[in-house]
Amino acid sequence: MSAAPYFLTPEALRHPDSTKWLKYPGDVLPLWVADMDYGISPYITAALHERLHSGLGYFTYHRPEPQMAPLLTQKLATQGVTDLPAGGFRTLPGVVPGLYASVLGLTSPGDDVISFTPIYPPFLSAISDHGRRLRSADLLHTDAGWQIDWDALEAAVTPAARLLMLCHPHNPTGRVWTRAELERLADFAVRHRLWVVSDELHADLSFMGPHTAFVSVNPELRERTVTLTGPCKTYNTAGLGIGAAFSHSLALLDRLNRATVGVMGQPSAMSMTMWQAALEGGGEWLEVVLEQLRANRDLLSARLGSELSWVRYSPPEATYLALLDLRAHPRHADIQQFLLQEAGVALNDGLTFGAGYQGFVRLNFATSPDILNEAIDRVVRACRF
């Protein structure tokens, strides 16, 4: 069984359930929402086919640990996470519900929540939708890449601050926080007595080597941190929503459960099968995908450097998402719409990642080199000025 991913054609990608490929007209190249234009691992496909022959009755949601916990425990140990207690995993229908549950369970209306910006949009909505206040610390975009502004982070602290929301690796910049940065962040959280939710959904999509879980860098984080994880970005299975929250503190997990009792859905039997198969046999497929993503990132970097040198851009260290600063363009105020209309390329608008990021766009390079090159050709033609 071949482990190599294959590029899906635009015709195959424009199926009736594809948000990415159906949102815009057929002549638009969609390099926006974060799923890949690749076929999934045949190991996962085979497991799903086998599962269909086993019946789809009520799933044992009350005891997922026999299937998943040993596999997750083994995986997390490679990221420095050890000694999780029995019951230290709670399955979720996805990581975004976990962000909302963390805000609801670890803060109260009127509390302040600290996060870096730019940031994945559900961080912002999880805070605002339920009457909490964002205290943002803008990252610095330097010649060396995106960096934490430690003074801005300290300035974000207020007497009402209760929670630090971390994205690691970071979406949309693609930064992989170094161990030194994580240790300094841990000291910050402990010093200010903050709860922490760390979204580590993109942990397996790092070009920098093995992932270091935030909770692993300081033992004092164990009783104040909930980490969110899942397989759907790594294995291109976003349509099979599933995730997990894990913590050394069962009390924190219980707070998330109580805050969402009766309204938090459960992952499906097929989702559980998919994740188990990914953990058991998806590694070879993932290695090939990472090689392709690295090649695409380098292709994007080279072409931007030679043909759009005025675009400020730091090659991502993880994820398949690139944040481009196009504020030097005359149409920077509506650059996403400009590129959609004039280039026929759909990207994410920077404003969705936080106030002050109008003029930025996020580009998803998890596609074939042919589609990526065509999209860059279109942007280059449209952006001559």
CSV table of C-alpha atoms in Angstrom, one decimal, residues 72-368:
chain,number,residue,atom,x,y,z
A,72,LEU,CA,-2.0,9.3,22.6
A,73,THR,CA,0.1,8.6,25.7
A,74,GLN,CA,2.8,7.2,23.5
A,75,LYS,CA,2.7,10.0,21.1
A,76,LEU,CA,2.7,12.8,23.7
A,77,ALA,CA,5.7,11.2,25.4
A,78,THR,CA,7.7,12.1,22.3
A,79,GLN,CA,6.7,15.7,23.0
A,80,GLY,CA,7.8,15.7,26.6
A,81,VAL,CA,4.4,15.0,28.2
A,82,THR,CA,4.5,12.3,30.8
A,83,ASP,CA,2.6,11.1,33.9
A,84,LEU,CA,-0.9,12.1,32.6
A,85,PRO,CA,-3.5,10.7,35.1
A,86,ALA,CA,-6.2,8.2,34.2
A,87,GLY,CA,-9.0,10.3,32.7
A,88,GLY,CA,-6.5,13.0,31.6
A,89,PHE,CA,-7.9,12.9,28.1
A,90,ARG,CA,-11.3,14.2,27.2
A,91,THR,CA,-12.5,13.8,23.6
A,92,LEU,CA,-14.0,16.7,21.7
A,93,PRO,CA,-15.8,17.2,18.4
A,94,GLY,CA,-12.9,19.5,17.4
A,95,VAL,CA,-10.3,21.9,18.8
A,96,VAL,CA,-12.4,25.0,18.2
A,97,PRO,CA,-15.1,23.7,20.7
A,98,GLY,CA,-12.2,23.1,23.1
A,99,LEU,CA,-11.2,26.8,22.8
A,100,TYR,CA,-14.7,27.9,23.6
A,101,ALA,CA,-15.0,25.3,26.5
A,102,SER,CA,-11.7,26.7,27.9
A,103,VAL,CA,-12.9,30.2,27.9
A,104,LEU,CA,-16.2,29.2,29.5
A,105,GLY,CA,-14.7,26.9,32.0
A,106,LEU,CA,-11.7,28.9,33.1
A,107,THR,CA,-13.0,32.5,33.1
A,108,SER,CA,-16.2,34.4,34.0
A,109,PRO,CA,-18.0,37.2,32.1
A,110,GLY,CA,-16.1,40.4,32.3
A,111,ASP,CA,-12.7,38.6,32.7
A,112,ASP,CA,-9.7,39.5,30.5
A,113,VAL,CA,-8.1,36.9,28.3
A,114,ILE,CA,-4.5,37.4,27.0
A,115,SER,CA,-3.4,36.2,23.5
A,116,PHE,CA,-1.0,37.1,20.8
A,117,THR,CA,-2.2,38.7,17.7
A,118,PRO,CA,-2.4,38.0,14.8
A,119,ILE,CA,-4.2,34.8,15.8
A,120,TYR,CA,-6.4,32.1,14.5
A,121,PRO,CA,-9.9,33.8,14.4
A,122,PRO,CA,-11.7,31.3,16.7
A,123,PHE,CA,-9.5,32.5,19.5
A,124,LEU,CA,-11.0,36.0,19.1
A,125,SER,CA,-14.6,34.8,18.8
A,126,ALA,CA,-14.3,32.4,21.7
A,127,ILE,CA,-13.4,35.4,23.9
A,128,SER,CA,-15.9,37.9,22.5
A,129,ASP,CA,-18.9,35.6,22.0
A,130,HIS,CA,-19.3,35.0,25.7
A,131,GLY,CA,-18.6,38.5,27.2
A,132,ARG,CA,-14.9,38.2,27.9
A,133,ARG,CA,-12.4,40.9,26.9
A,134,LEU,CA,-9.3,40.3,24.7
A,135,ARG,CA,-6.0,41.7,26.0
A,136,SER,CA,-3.9,41.4,22.9
A,137,ALA,CA,-0.1,41.4,22.7
A,138,ASP,CA,0.9,42.1,19.1
A,139,LEU,CA,3.8,40.0,17.8
A,140,LEU,CA,6.8,41.8,16.3
A,141,HIS,CA,7.5,41.2,12.6
A,142,THR,CA,11.3,41.6,12.4
A,143,ASP,CA,13.9,40.7,9.8
A,144,ALA,CA,14.5,37.6,11.8
A,145,GLY,CA,10.8,36.6,11.6
A,146,TRP,CA,7.9,36.9,13.9
A,147,GLN,CA,8.9,37.5,17.6
A,148,ILE,CA,7.2,37.8,20.9
A,149,ASP,CA,7.0,41.4,22.2
A,150,TRP,CA,7.7,40.7,25.9
A,151,ASP,CA,7.0,44.3,26.9
A,152,ALA,CA,3.6,44.2,25.1
A,153,LEU,CA,2.8,40.8,26.8
A,154,GLU,CA,3.5,42.3,30.3
A,155,ALA,CA,1.4,45.4,29.4
A,156,ALA,CA,-1.5,43.1,28.5
A,157,VAL,CA,-1.8,41.9,32.1
A,158,THR,CA,-4.6,43.4,34.2
A,159,PRO,CA,-6.1,42.6,37.6
A,160,ALA,CA,-9.0,40.9,35.6
A,161,ALA,CA,-6.7,38.7,33.5
A,162,ARG,CA,-7.4,35.0,34.1
A,163,LEU,CA,-6.4,33.1,31.0
A,164,LEU,CA,-3.5,32.9,28.5
A,165,MET,CA,-4.5,31.5,25.1
A,166,LEU,CA,-1.5,30.1,23.3
A,167,CYS,CA,-1.3,28.8,19.7
A,168,HIS,CA,1.8,26.5,19.3
A,169,PRO,CA,2.8,26.2,16.5
A,170,HIS,CA,1.4,29.6,15.8
A,171,ASN,CA,-1.4,30.2,13.2
A,172,PRO,CA,-1.2,32.3,11.1
A,173,THR,CA,2.5,33.2,11.3
A,174,GLY,CA,3.8,29.6,11.3
A,175,ARG,CA,6.2,30.3,14.2
A,176,VAL,CA,7.5,27.4,16.2
A,177,TRP,CA,8.2,28.8,19.7
A,178,THR,CA,11.6,27.8,20.9
A,179,ARG,CA,12.1,26.1,24.2
A,180,ALA,CA,13.6,29.3,25.6
A,181,GLU,CA,10.5,31.2,24.5
A,182,LEU,CA,8.2,28.6,26.0
A,183,GLU,CA,10.1,28.7,29.3
A,184,ARG,CA,9.8,32.4,29.5
A,185,LEU,CA,6.1,32.2,28.7
A,186,ALA,CA,5.7,29.6,31.4
A,187,ASP,CA,7.3,31.9,33.9
A,188,PHE,CA,5.0,34.7,32.8
A,189,ALA,CA,1.9,32.5,33.3
A,190,VAL,CA,3.0,31.2,36.7
A,191,ARG,CA,4.0,34.7,37.9
A,192,HIS,CA,0.7,36.1,37.0
A,193,ARG,CA,-1.3,33.1,38.1
A,194,LEU,CA,-3.0,32.5,34.8
A,195,TRP,CA,-4.7,29.5,33.5
A,196,VAL,CA,-3.4,28.4,30.1
A,197,VAL,CA,-5.0,26.8,27.1
A,198,SER,CA,-2.5,25.7,24.5
A,199,ASP,CA,-3.8,24.9,21.0
A,200,GLU,CA,-1.2,22.4,19.6
A,201,LEU,CA,-3.3,21.2,16.7
A,202,HIS,CA,-0.4,21.8,14.2
A,203,ALA,CA,2.2,20.0,16.3
A,204,ASP,CA,2.9,17.3,13.7
A,205,LEU,CA,3.3,19.9,10.9
A,206,SER,CA,6.7,21.3,12.0
A,207,PHE,CA,9.7,21.7,9.8
A,208,MET,CA,11.9,22.2,12.9
A,209,GLY,CA,12.0,18.7,14.3
A,210,PRO,CA,10.0,17.1,17.1
A,211,HIS,CA,7.4,19.3,18.8
A,212,THR,CA,7.9,20.4,22.4
A,213,ALA,CA,4.6,20.6,24.3
A,214,PHE,CA,4.2,23.8,26.3
A,215,VAL,CA,3.2,22.0,29.5
A,216,SER,CA,6.4,20.0,29.4
A,217,VAL,CA,8.8,23.0,29.9
A,218,ASN,CA,7.9,23.8,33.5
A,219,PRO,CA,6.3,21.5,36.2
A,220,GLU,CA,4.3,24.4,37.6
A,221,LEU,CA,2.3,24.5,34.4
A,222,ARG,CA,0.8,21.0,35.0
A,223,GLU,CA,-2.0,22.2,37.4
A,224,ARG,CA,-2.9,25.2,35.4
A,225,THR,CA,-2.8,24.1,31.7
A,226,VAL,CA,-5.2,22.4,29.3
A,227,THR,CA,-3.7,21.4,26.0
A,228,LEU,CA,-5.8,20.9,22.8
A,229,THR,CA,-4.8,18.5,20.1
A,230,GLY,CA,-6.3,16.5,17.2
A,231,PRO,CA,-5.5,14.8,13.9
A,232,CYS,CA,-7.5,16.7,11.4
A,233,LYS,CA,-5.0,19.3,10.1
A,234,THR,CA,-2.1,16.7,10.1
A,235,TYR,CA,-4.0,14.0,8.2
A,236,ASN,CA,-6.3,16.2,6.1
A,237,THR,CA,-9.5,14.9,7.7
A,238,ALA,CA,-11.3,18.1,8.7
A,239,GLY,CA,-14.6,16.6,7.6
A,240,LEU,CA,-14.3,14.0,10.4
A,241,GLY,CA,-14.2,16.4,13.3
A,242,ILE,CA,-12.5,15.2,16.4
A,243,GLY,CA,-10.1,16.5,19.0
A,244,ALA,CA,-9.0,16.1,22.6
A,245,ALA,CA,-8.2,18.1,25.7
A,246,PHE,CA,-5.6,16.8,28.0
A,247,SER,CA,-4.3,18.0,31.3
A,248,HIS,CA,-2.5,16.7,34.4
A,249,SER,CA,-5.3,18.5,36.3
A,250,LEU,CA,-8.6,16.5,36.3
A,251,ALA,CA,-10.2,19.5,38.0
A,252,LEU,CA,-9.5,21.8,35.0
A,253,LEU,CA,-10.9,19.2,32.6
A,254,ASP,CA,-14.0,18.9,34.9
A,255,ARG,CA,-14.4,22.7,34.7
A,256,LEU,CA,-14.5,22.5,30.9
A,257,ASN,CA,-17.0,19.7,31.1
A,258,ARG,CA,-19.3,21.5,33.5
A,259,ALA,CA,-19.3,24.7,31.4
A,260,THR,CA,-20.5,22.9,28.4
A,261,VAL,CA,-22.6,20.1,29.8
A,262,GLY,CA,-25.4,19.2,27.5
A,263,VAL,CA,-24.2,21.2,24.6
A,264,MET,CA,-20.8,19.8,23.8
A,265,GLY,CA,-21.1,17.2,21.0
A,266,GLN,CA,-19.1,14.0,20.7
A,267,PRO,CA,-16.9,12.8,17.9
A,268,SER,CA,-18.3,10.1,15.7
A,269,ALA,CA,-17.4,6.5,15.6
A,270,MET,CA,-15.8,7.1,12.2
A,271,SER,CA,-13.8,10.0,13.6
A,272,MET,CA,-12.4,7.8,16.4
A,273,THR,CA,-11.5,5.1,13.8
A,274,MET,CA,-9.7,7.7,11.7
A,275,TRP,CA,-7.6,9.0,14.6
A,276,GLN,CA,-6.7,5.6,15.8
A,277,ALA,CA,-5.6,4.6,12.3
A,278,ALA,CA,-3.6,7.8,11.9
A,279,LEU,CA,-1.8,7.1,15.1
A,280,GLU,CA,-1.1,3.5,14.2
A,281,GLY,CA,-0.2,3.7,10.5
A,282,GLY,CA,-0.2,7.3,9.2
A,283,GLY,CA,3.5,8.1,9.9
A,284,GLU,CA,4.9,7.2,6.5
A,285,TRP,CA,2.2,9.2,4.7
A,286,LEU,CA,2.9,12.2,6.9
A,287,GLU,CA,6.6,12.1,6.2
A,288,VAL,CA,5.9,12.4,2.5
A,289,VAL,CA,3.4,15.2,3.0
A,290,LEU,CA,5.9,17.2,5.1
A,291,GLU,CA,8.5,16.8,2.3
A,292,GLN,CA,5.9,18.2,-0.2
A,293,LEU,CA,4.9,21.0,2.1
A,294,ARG,CA,8.5,22.0,2.7
A,295,ALA,CA,9.1,22.0,-1.1
A,296,ASN,CA,6.0,24.2,-1.6
A,297,ARG,CA,7.0,26.6,1.2
A,298,ASP,CA,10.5,27.0,-0.4
A,299,LEU,CA,8.9,27.5,-3.9
A,300,LEU,CA,6.7,30.2,-2.5
A,301,SER,CA,9.6,31.8,-0.7
A,302,ALA,CA,11.8,31.8,-3.8
A,303,ARG,CA,9.2,33.3,-6.1
A,304,LEU,CA,8.1,36.0,-3.6
A,305,GLY,CA,11.8,36.9,-3.1
A,306,SER,CA,12.5,37.2,-6.9
A,307,GLU,CA,9.1,38.5,-8.2
A,308,LEU,CA,7.4,40.3,-5.3
A,309,SER,CA,10.3,41.5,-3.2
A,310,TRP,CA,8.3,44.3,-1.7
A,311,VAL,CA,6.1,41.7,0.1
A,312,ARG,CA,7.1,41.2,3.7
A,313,TYR,CA,7.1,37.5,4.5
A,314,SER,CA,8.8,35.2,6.9
A,315,PRO,CA,8.8,31.5,5.8
A,316,PRO,CA,6.7,29.5,8.2
A,317,GLU,CA,8.5,27.0,10.5
A,318,ALA,CA,5.4,24.9,10.7
A,319,THR,CA,1.9,24.5,9.2
A,320,TYR,CA,1.1,25.0,5.5
A,321,LEU,CA,0.0,28.6,6.1
A,322,ALA,CA,1.9,31.7,5.1
A,323,LEU,CA,1.1,35.2,6.3
A,324,LEU,CA,2.0,37.9,3.7
A,325,ASP,CA,2.3,41.6,4.4
A,326,LEU,CA,1.0,43.5,1.4
A,327,ARG,CA,0.6,46.9,3.0
A,328,ALA,CA,3.1,48.4,0.5
A,329,HIS,CA,0.5,47.8,-2.2
A,330,PRO,CA,-1.7,50.8,-3.2
A,331,ARG,CA,-4.8,48.6,-2.7
A,332,HIS,CA,-3.7,47.3,0.8
A,333,ALA,CA,-6.9,48.5,2.4
A,334,ASP,CA,-8.9,45.9,0.5
A,335,ILE,CA,-6.1,43.6,-0.7
A,336,GLN,CA,-8.0,40.4,-0.2
A,337,GLN,CA,-10.9,41.6,-2.4
A,338,PHE,CA,-8.4,43.0,-4.9
A,339,LEU,CA,-6.7,39.7,-5.3
A,340,LEU,CA,-10.0,37.9,-5.5
A,341,GLN,CA,-11.3,40.1,-8.2
A,342,GLU,CA,-8.1,41.0,-10.2
A,343,ALA,CA,-6.1,37.8,-9.7
A,344,GLY,CA,-8.8,35.2,-9.2
A,345,VAL,CA,-7.0,33.9,-6.1
A,346,ALA,CA,-8.9,33.5,-2.8
A,347,LEU,CA,-6.9,34.1,0.4
A,348,ASN,CA,-7.8,34.8,4.0
A,349,ASP,CA,-8.2,38.5,4.9
A,350,GLY,CA,-5.7,39.6,7.5
A,351,LEU,CA,-8.3,41.6,9.4
A,352,THR,CA,-9.9,38.3,10.6
A,353,PHE,CA,-6.7,37.6,12.6
A,354,GLY,CA,-6.9,40.7,14.7
A,355,ALA,CA,-7.3,44.5,14.6
A,356,GLY,CA,-4.5,46.2,12.8
A,357,TYR,CA,-3.8,43.4,10.3
A,358,GLN,CA,-5.7,44.8,7.3
A,359,GLY,CA,-3.3,44.6,4.4
A,360,PHE,CA,-2.1,41.1,5.3
A,361,VAL,CA,-3.4,37.9,3.7
A,362,ARG,CA,-2.9,34.3,4.7
A,363,LEU,CA,-2.1,31.8,1.9
A,364,ASN,CA,-2.5,28.0,2.1
A,365,PHE,CA,0.3,26.4,0.1
A,366,ALA,CA,-0.9,22.8,0.7
A,367,THR,CA,-1.7,22.1,-2.9
A,368,SER,CA,0.0,20.9,-6.0
